[in-house]
């Protein structure tokens, strides 16, 4: 004989998924009554989520889901939360949390112009040396400042070398496990306008400014006795916003290598960043959970996490006030900006869901925070794996968030 909970759940389920109810009666142990049972929080939300677990999408795909009530400090819902799944761009949360905690928002990514040699009769006899740290924000204005600093020396001719000092990171321009046919960012220590064309553009801008360049472009180790001519910097907190709101892969990989280089090891290697992210996860009480870190952006097919891991990380960030104050404003806001601008625009979710999206072929994910109708703050992670249409995964995630946000 069916229990009251079964029929109440079925009734709420029928209403929530939009099916036309034929009756407002609830059956209790074969007794018919006209009374409709209204479940209290959080049983009402749990009943809605139980209903979504009947979605046909889950018959042919994998789902990992965990929701934690930060206000009540208790687990609200879990389904397949220990499954190891590909995170796609929600991987950027691991990178962001580690970077904020380890480096701080005011940490600077520097690109410098230095020189060695002598200046006589408006001629620099020596080298112009460019030293980069994989700053994804270095642009035409920064390059203009480089050129102006050369002119400021009173130089109209350069006789020597234009030297790229790529000592900041390992030589690999692509991440482990990246697909060769994706639009992958190039991970060069020296970038201008996101491209690995720094030295060529520098030489051309010098010539455009009327400076005679009688100097070949070459690569050489950085010489510490070279004199500083110009320094351009961008702060980590400037990079976090496009990294998370727009899911910018280059920005995420740049931050990944700042983590790697934070212990002064040169060249910075992906392996260094992985070790430090693992250390951060240990601080977030991630123990006894299977996972694998390959890159900082989620592009790699070798990344594996669990929804439980993601939620533990989000809980840790929430409880660390300084960390949370820098992470939370950088997340996409449902119905308002970033990769969530056109999603969850309804009255209960608009502006109340702040979360990182993730999309790869066959993977759709969402992880972050939301505020419920009764003002509970929840941390959640949803990973849909094996979805042939990513729109199906996004649609399911939007239903989950709506179920959580509604009264």
PDB file of C-alpha atoms in Angstrom, residues 47-212:
ATOM      1  CA  UNK A  47       9.864  16.470  -3.360  1.00  0.00           C
ATOM      2  CA  UNK A  48      10.330  18.682  -6.420  1.00  0.00           C
ATOM      3  CA  UNK A  49      13.845  17.338  -6.943  1.00  0.00           C
ATOM      4  CA  UNK A  50      12.579  13.771  -6.517  1.00  0.00           C
ATOM      5  CA  UNK A  51      10.228  14.499  -9.407  1.00  0.00           C
ATOM      6  CA  UNK A  52      13.034  15.779 -11.613  1.00  0.00           C
ATOM      7  CA  UNK A  53      14.871  12.503 -11.083  1.00  0.00           C
ATOM      8  CA  UNK A  54      12.111  10.971 -13.238  1.00  0.00           C
ATOM      9  CA  UNK A  55      13.100  13.162 -16.206  1.00  0.00           C
ATOM     10  CA  UNK A  56      13.520  11.014 -19.373  1.00  0.00           C
ATOM     11  CA  UNK A  57      16.901  12.674 -19.938  1.00  0.00           C
ATOM     12  CA  UNK A  58      18.318  10.630 -17.069  1.00  0.00           C
ATOM     13  CA  UNK A  59      17.403   7.342 -18.706  1.00  0.00           C
ATOM     14  CA  UNK A  60      20.284   7.714 -21.185  1.00  0.00           C
ATOM     15  CA  UNK A  61      22.688  10.116 -19.450  1.00  0.00           C
ATOM     16  CA  UNK A  62      24.568  10.437 -16.168  1.00  0.00           C
ATOM     17  CA  UNK A  63      23.695  12.958 -13.477  1.00  0.00           C
ATOM     18  CA  UNK A  64      25.723  14.069 -10.500  1.00  0.00           C
ATOM     19  CA  UNK A  65      23.927  16.487  -8.173  1.00  0.00           C
ATOM     20  CA  UNK A  66      24.531  17.835  -4.695  1.00  0.00           C
ATOM     21  CA  UNK A  67      22.842  20.726  -2.865  1.00  0.00           C
ATOM     22  CA  UNK A  68      24.005  21.985   0.522  1.00  0.00           C
ATOM     23  CA  UNK A  69      22.039  24.419   2.669  1.00  0.00           C
ATOM     24  CA  UNK A  70      24.650  26.876   3.931  1.00  0.00           C
ATOM     25  CA  UNK A  71      22.142  28.699   6.116  1.00  0.00           C
ATOM     26  CA  UNK A  72      21.053  25.538   7.924  1.00  0.00           C
ATOM     27  CA  UNK A  73      24.527  23.963   7.584  1.00  0.00           C
ATOM     28  CA  UNK A  74      23.068  20.696   6.341  1.00  0.00           C
ATOM     29  CA  UNK A  75      22.882  18.556   3.221  1.00  0.00           C
ATOM     30  CA  UNK A  76      19.668  19.280   1.335  1.00  0.00           C
ATOM     31  CA  UNK A  77      19.847  16.837  -1.590  1.00  0.00           C
ATOM     32  CA  UNK A  78      22.185  14.380  -3.248  1.00  0.00           C
ATOM     33  CA  UNK A  79      21.976  12.206  -6.362  1.00  0.00           C
ATOM     34  CA  UNK A  80      25.063  10.517  -7.788  1.00  0.00           C
ATOM     35  CA  UNK A  81      27.208  13.070  -5.987  1.00  0.00           C
ATOM     36  CA  UNK A  82      30.198  10.741  -5.660  1.00  0.00           C
ATOM     37  CA  UNK A  83      30.436   9.939  -9.369  1.00  0.00           C
ATOM     38  CA  UNK A  84      33.643  11.067 -11.072  1.00  0.00           C
ATOM     39  CA  UNK A  85      32.538  13.233 -13.974  1.00  0.00           C
ATOM     40  CA  UNK A  86      34.074  15.808 -16.288  1.00  0.00           C
ATOM     41  CA  UNK A  87      33.497  19.299 -14.912  1.00  0.00           C
ATOM     42  CA  UNK A  88      33.938  21.300 -18.150  1.00  0.00           C
ATOM     43  CA  UNK A  89      34.337  24.995 -17.272  1.00  0.00           C
ATOM     44  CA  UNK A  90      33.166  24.632 -13.694  1.00  0.00           C
ATOM     45  CA  UNK A  91      36.808  23.587 -13.299  1.00  0.00           C
ATOM     46  CA  UNK A  92      37.506  27.323 -13.274  1.00  0.00           C
ATOM     47  CA  UNK A  93      36.078  27.437  -9.747  1.00  0.00           C
ATOM     48  CA  UNK A  94      38.972  25.319  -8.472  1.00  0.00           C
ATOM     49  CA  UNK A  95      41.425  27.644 -10.210  1.00  0.00           C
ATOM     50  CA  UNK A  96      39.735  30.812  -8.954  1.00  0.00           C
ATOM     51  CA  UNK A  97      39.347  29.728  -5.329  1.00  0.00           C
ATOM     52  CA  UNK A  98      42.956  28.554  -5.139  1.00  0.00           C
ATOM     53  CA  UNK A  99      44.290  31.738  -6.723  1.00  0.00           C
ATOM     54  CA  UNK A 100      42.274  34.059  -4.480  1.00  0.00           C
ATOM     55  CA  UNK A 101      43.231  32.136  -1.355  1.00  0.00           C
ATOM     56  CA  UNK A 102      46.890  31.751  -2.284  1.00  0.00           C
ATOM     57  CA  UNK A 103      47.646  35.028  -4.092  1.00  0.00           C
ATOM     58  CA  UNK A 104      44.930  37.529  -3.194  1.00  0.00           C
ATOM     59  CA  UNK A 105      42.992  39.776  -5.532  1.00  0.00           C
ATOM     60  CA  UNK A 106      45.732  42.430  -5.642  1.00  0.00           C
ATOM     61  CA  UNK A 107      48.336  40.007  -6.984  1.00  0.00           C
ATOM     62  CA  UNK A 108      49.820  41.460 -10.181  1.00  0.00           C
ATOM     63  CA  UNK A 109      50.618  39.849 -13.517  1.00  0.00           C
ATOM     64  CA  UNK A 110      53.614  41.797 -14.809  1.00  0.00           C
ATOM     65  CA  UNK A 111      55.077  42.342 -18.262  1.00  0.00           C
ATOM     66  CA  UNK A 112      58.280  44.382 -18.313  1.00  0.00           C
ATOM     67  CA  UNK A 113      60.578  45.997 -20.845  1.00  0.00           C
ATOM     68  CA  UNK A 114      64.241  46.161 -19.888  1.00  0.00           C
ATOM     69  CA  UNK A 115      67.433  47.120 -21.648  1.00  0.00           C
ATOM     70  CA  UNK A 116      71.170  46.496 -21.608  1.00  0.00           C
ATOM     71  CA  UNK A 117      73.802  48.532 -23.419  1.00  0.00           C
ATOM     72  CA  UNK A 118      74.564  52.185 -23.965  1.00  0.00           C
ATOM     73  CA  UNK A 119      72.714  55.124 -25.486  1.00  0.00           C
ATOM     74  CA  UNK A 120      74.843  57.554 -27.457  1.00  0.00           C
ATOM     75  CA  UNK A 121      73.850  59.982 -30.208  1.00  0.00           C
ATOM     76  CA  UNK A 122      70.235  58.651 -30.058  1.00  0.00           C
ATOM     77  CA  UNK A 123      71.433  55.103 -30.727  1.00  0.00           C
ATOM     78  CA  UNK A 124      70.870  52.213 -28.335  1.00  0.00           C
ATOM     79  CA  UNK A 125      73.727  49.796 -28.781  1.00  0.00           C
ATOM     80  CA  UNK A 126      72.447  46.798 -26.870  1.00  0.00           C
ATOM     81  CA  UNK A 127      69.313  44.792 -26.222  1.00  0.00           C
ATOM     82  CA  UNK A 128      65.662  45.500 -25.531  1.00  0.00           C
ATOM     83  CA  UNK A 129      64.399  42.636 -23.390  1.00  0.00           C
ATOM     84  CA  UNK A 130      60.720  41.713 -22.946  1.00  0.00           C
ATOM     85  CA  UNK A 131      59.859  39.677 -19.857  1.00  0.00           C
ATOM     86  CA  UNK A 132      56.339  38.264 -19.579  1.00  0.00           C
ATOM     87  CA  UNK A 133      54.248  36.307 -17.084  1.00  0.00           C
ATOM     88  CA  UNK A 134      51.375  35.201 -19.332  1.00  0.00           C
ATOM     89  CA  UNK A 135      49.251  38.312 -18.826  1.00  0.00           C
ATOM     90  CA  UNK A 136      46.110  37.797 -20.928  1.00  0.00           C
ATOM     91  CA  UNK A 137      45.124  41.463 -20.596  1.00  0.00           C
ATOM     92  CA  UNK A 138      48.244  42.968 -22.189  1.00  0.00           C
ATOM     93  CA  UNK A 139      46.870  44.983 -25.112  1.00  0.00           C
ATOM     94  CA  UNK A 140      47.648  47.705 -27.647  1.00  0.00           C
ATOM     95  CA  UNK A 141      47.703  50.396 -24.962  1.00  0.00           C
ATOM     96  CA  UNK A 142      50.296  48.468 -22.985  1.00  0.00           C
ATOM     97  CA  UNK A 143      52.380  48.007 -26.132  1.00  0.00           C
ATOM     98  CA  UNK A 144      52.127  51.729 -26.819  1.00  0.00           C
ATOM     99  CA  UNK A 145      53.551  52.381 -23.358  1.00  0.00           C
ATOM    100  CA  UNK A 146      56.494  50.119 -24.187  1.00  0.00           C
ATOM    101  CA  UNK A 147      57.242  52.069 -27.355  1.00  0.00           C
ATOM    102  CA  UNK A 148      56.872  55.440 -25.611  1.00  0.00           C
ATOM    103  CA  UNK A 149      59.371  54.355 -22.952  1.00  0.00           C
ATOM    104  CA  UNK A 150      61.933  53.614 -25.675  1.00  0.00           C
ATOM    105  CA  UNK A 151      61.344  57.036 -27.208  1.00  0.00           C
ATOM    106  CA  UNK A 152      61.734  58.477 -23.723  1.00  0.00           C
ATOM    107  CA  UNK A 153      65.349  57.323 -23.726  1.00  0.00           C
ATOM    108  CA  UNK A 154      65.951  59.649 -26.625  1.00  0.00           C
ATOM    109  CA  UNK A 155      66.515  56.670 -28.917  1.00  0.00           C
ATOM    110  CA  UNK A 156      65.785  56.736 -32.642  1.00  0.00           C
ATOM    111  CA  UNK A 157      67.887  53.714 -33.604  1.00  0.00           C
ATOM    112  CA  UNK A 158      68.325  50.304 -32.017  1.00  0.00           C
ATOM    113  CA  UNK A 159      71.440  48.291 -32.811  1.00  0.00           C
ATOM    114  CA  UNK A 160      71.541  45.042 -30.924  1.00  0.00           C
ATOM    115  CA  UNK A 161      68.718  42.542 -30.310  1.00  0.00           C
ATOM    116  CA  UNK A 162      65.041  42.416 -29.459  1.00  0.00           C
ATOM    117  CA  UNK A 163      64.999  39.658 -26.865  1.00  0.00           C
ATOM    118  CA  UNK A 164      62.042  37.611 -25.629  1.00  0.00           C
ATOM    119  CA  UNK A 165      62.737  36.148 -22.189  1.00  0.00           C
ATOM    120  CA  UNK A 166      60.163  33.359 -21.878  1.00  0.00           C
ATOM    121  CA  UNK A 167      61.436  32.024 -18.576  1.00  0.00           C
ATOM    122  CA  UNK A 168      58.151  32.378 -16.659  1.00  0.00           C
ATOM    123  CA  UNK A 169      56.544  29.083 -17.682  1.00  0.00           C
ATOM    124  CA  UNK A 170      57.206  25.779 -19.369  1.00  0.00           C
ATOM    125  CA  UNK A 171      57.367  25.846 -23.175  1.00  0.00           C
ATOM    126  CA  UNK A 172      54.139  23.922 -23.879  1.00  0.00           C
ATOM    127  CA  UNK A 173      51.636  26.232 -25.566  1.00  0.00           C
ATOM    128  CA  UNK A 174      48.687  23.865 -25.075  1.00  0.00           C
ATOM    129  CA  UNK A 175      47.264  22.056 -22.073  1.00  0.00           C
ATOM    130  CA  UNK A 176      47.281  18.350 -21.324  1.00  0.00           C
ATOM    131  CA  UNK A 177      44.263  16.581 -22.804  1.00  0.00           C
ATOM    132  CA  UNK A 178      43.128  19.449 -25.048  1.00  0.00           C
ATOM    133  CA  UNK A 179      41.447  18.463 -28.315  1.00  0.00           C
ATOM    134  CA  UNK A 180      43.549  19.468 -31.306  1.00  0.00           C
ATOM    135  CA  UNK A 181      40.539  20.835 -33.217  1.00  0.00           C
ATOM    136  CA  UNK A 182      39.220  23.099 -30.422  1.00  0.00           C
ATOM    137  CA  UNK A 183      39.741  26.861 -30.348  1.00  0.00           C
ATOM    138  CA  UNK A 184      42.519  26.540 -27.805  1.00  0.00           C
ATOM    139  CA  UNK A 185      44.327  29.558 -26.352  1.00  0.00           C
ATOM    140  CA  UNK A 186      48.097  29.704 -26.791  1.00  0.00           C
ATOM    141  CA  UNK A 187      49.890  29.763 -23.466  1.00  0.00           C
ATOM    142  CA  UNK A 188      52.874  31.971 -24.199  1.00  0.00           C
ATOM    143  CA  UNK A 189      54.625  33.994 -21.503  1.00  0.00           C
ATOM    144  CA  UNK A 190      54.418  37.013 -23.816  1.00  0.00           C
ATOM    145  CA  UNK A 191      51.001  37.804 -25.266  1.00  0.00           C
ATOM    146  CA  UNK A 192      49.544  40.878 -26.926  1.00  0.00           C
ATOM    147  CA  UNK A 193      45.825  41.103 -27.677  1.00  0.00           C
ATOM    148  CA  UNK A 194      45.622  37.408 -26.666  1.00  0.00           C
ATOM    149  CA  UNK A 195      48.030  36.350 -29.439  1.00  0.00           C
ATOM    150  CA  UNK A 196      51.494  34.806 -29.424  1.00  0.00           C
ATOM    151  CA  UNK A 197      52.859  37.579 -31.652  1.00  0.00           C
ATOM    152  CA  UNK A 198      54.428  39.837 -29.042  1.00  0.00           C
ATOM    153  CA  UNK A 199      57.899  40.415 -30.442  1.00  0.00           C
ATOM    154  CA  UNK A 200      56.765  40.902 -34.043  1.00  0.00           C
ATOM    155  CA  UNK A 201      54.151  43.435 -32.974  1.00  0.00           C
ATOM    156  CA  UNK A 202      56.703  45.195 -30.741  1.00  0.00           C
ATOM    157  CA  UNK A 203      59.188  45.556 -33.610  1.00  0.00           C
ATOM    158  CA  UNK A 204      56.476  46.842 -35.935  1.00  0.00           C
ATOM    159  CA  UNK A 205      55.216  49.408 -33.398  1.00  0.00           C
ATOM    160  CA  UNK A 206      58.765  50.671 -32.875  1.00  0.00           C
ATOM    161  CA  UNK A 207      59.114  51.206 -36.604  1.00  0.00           C
ATOM    162  CA  UNK A 208      55.693  52.867 -36.778  1.00  0.00           C
ATOM    163  CA  UNK A 209      56.984  55.336 -34.166  1.00  0.00           C
ATOM    164  CA  UNK A 210      59.913  56.259 -36.445  1.00  0.00           C
ATOM    165  CA  UNK A 211      62.542  54.201 -34.637  1.00  0.00           C
ATOM    166  CA  UNK A 212      65.049  52.398 -36.836  1.00  0.00           C
TER     167      UNK A 212
END
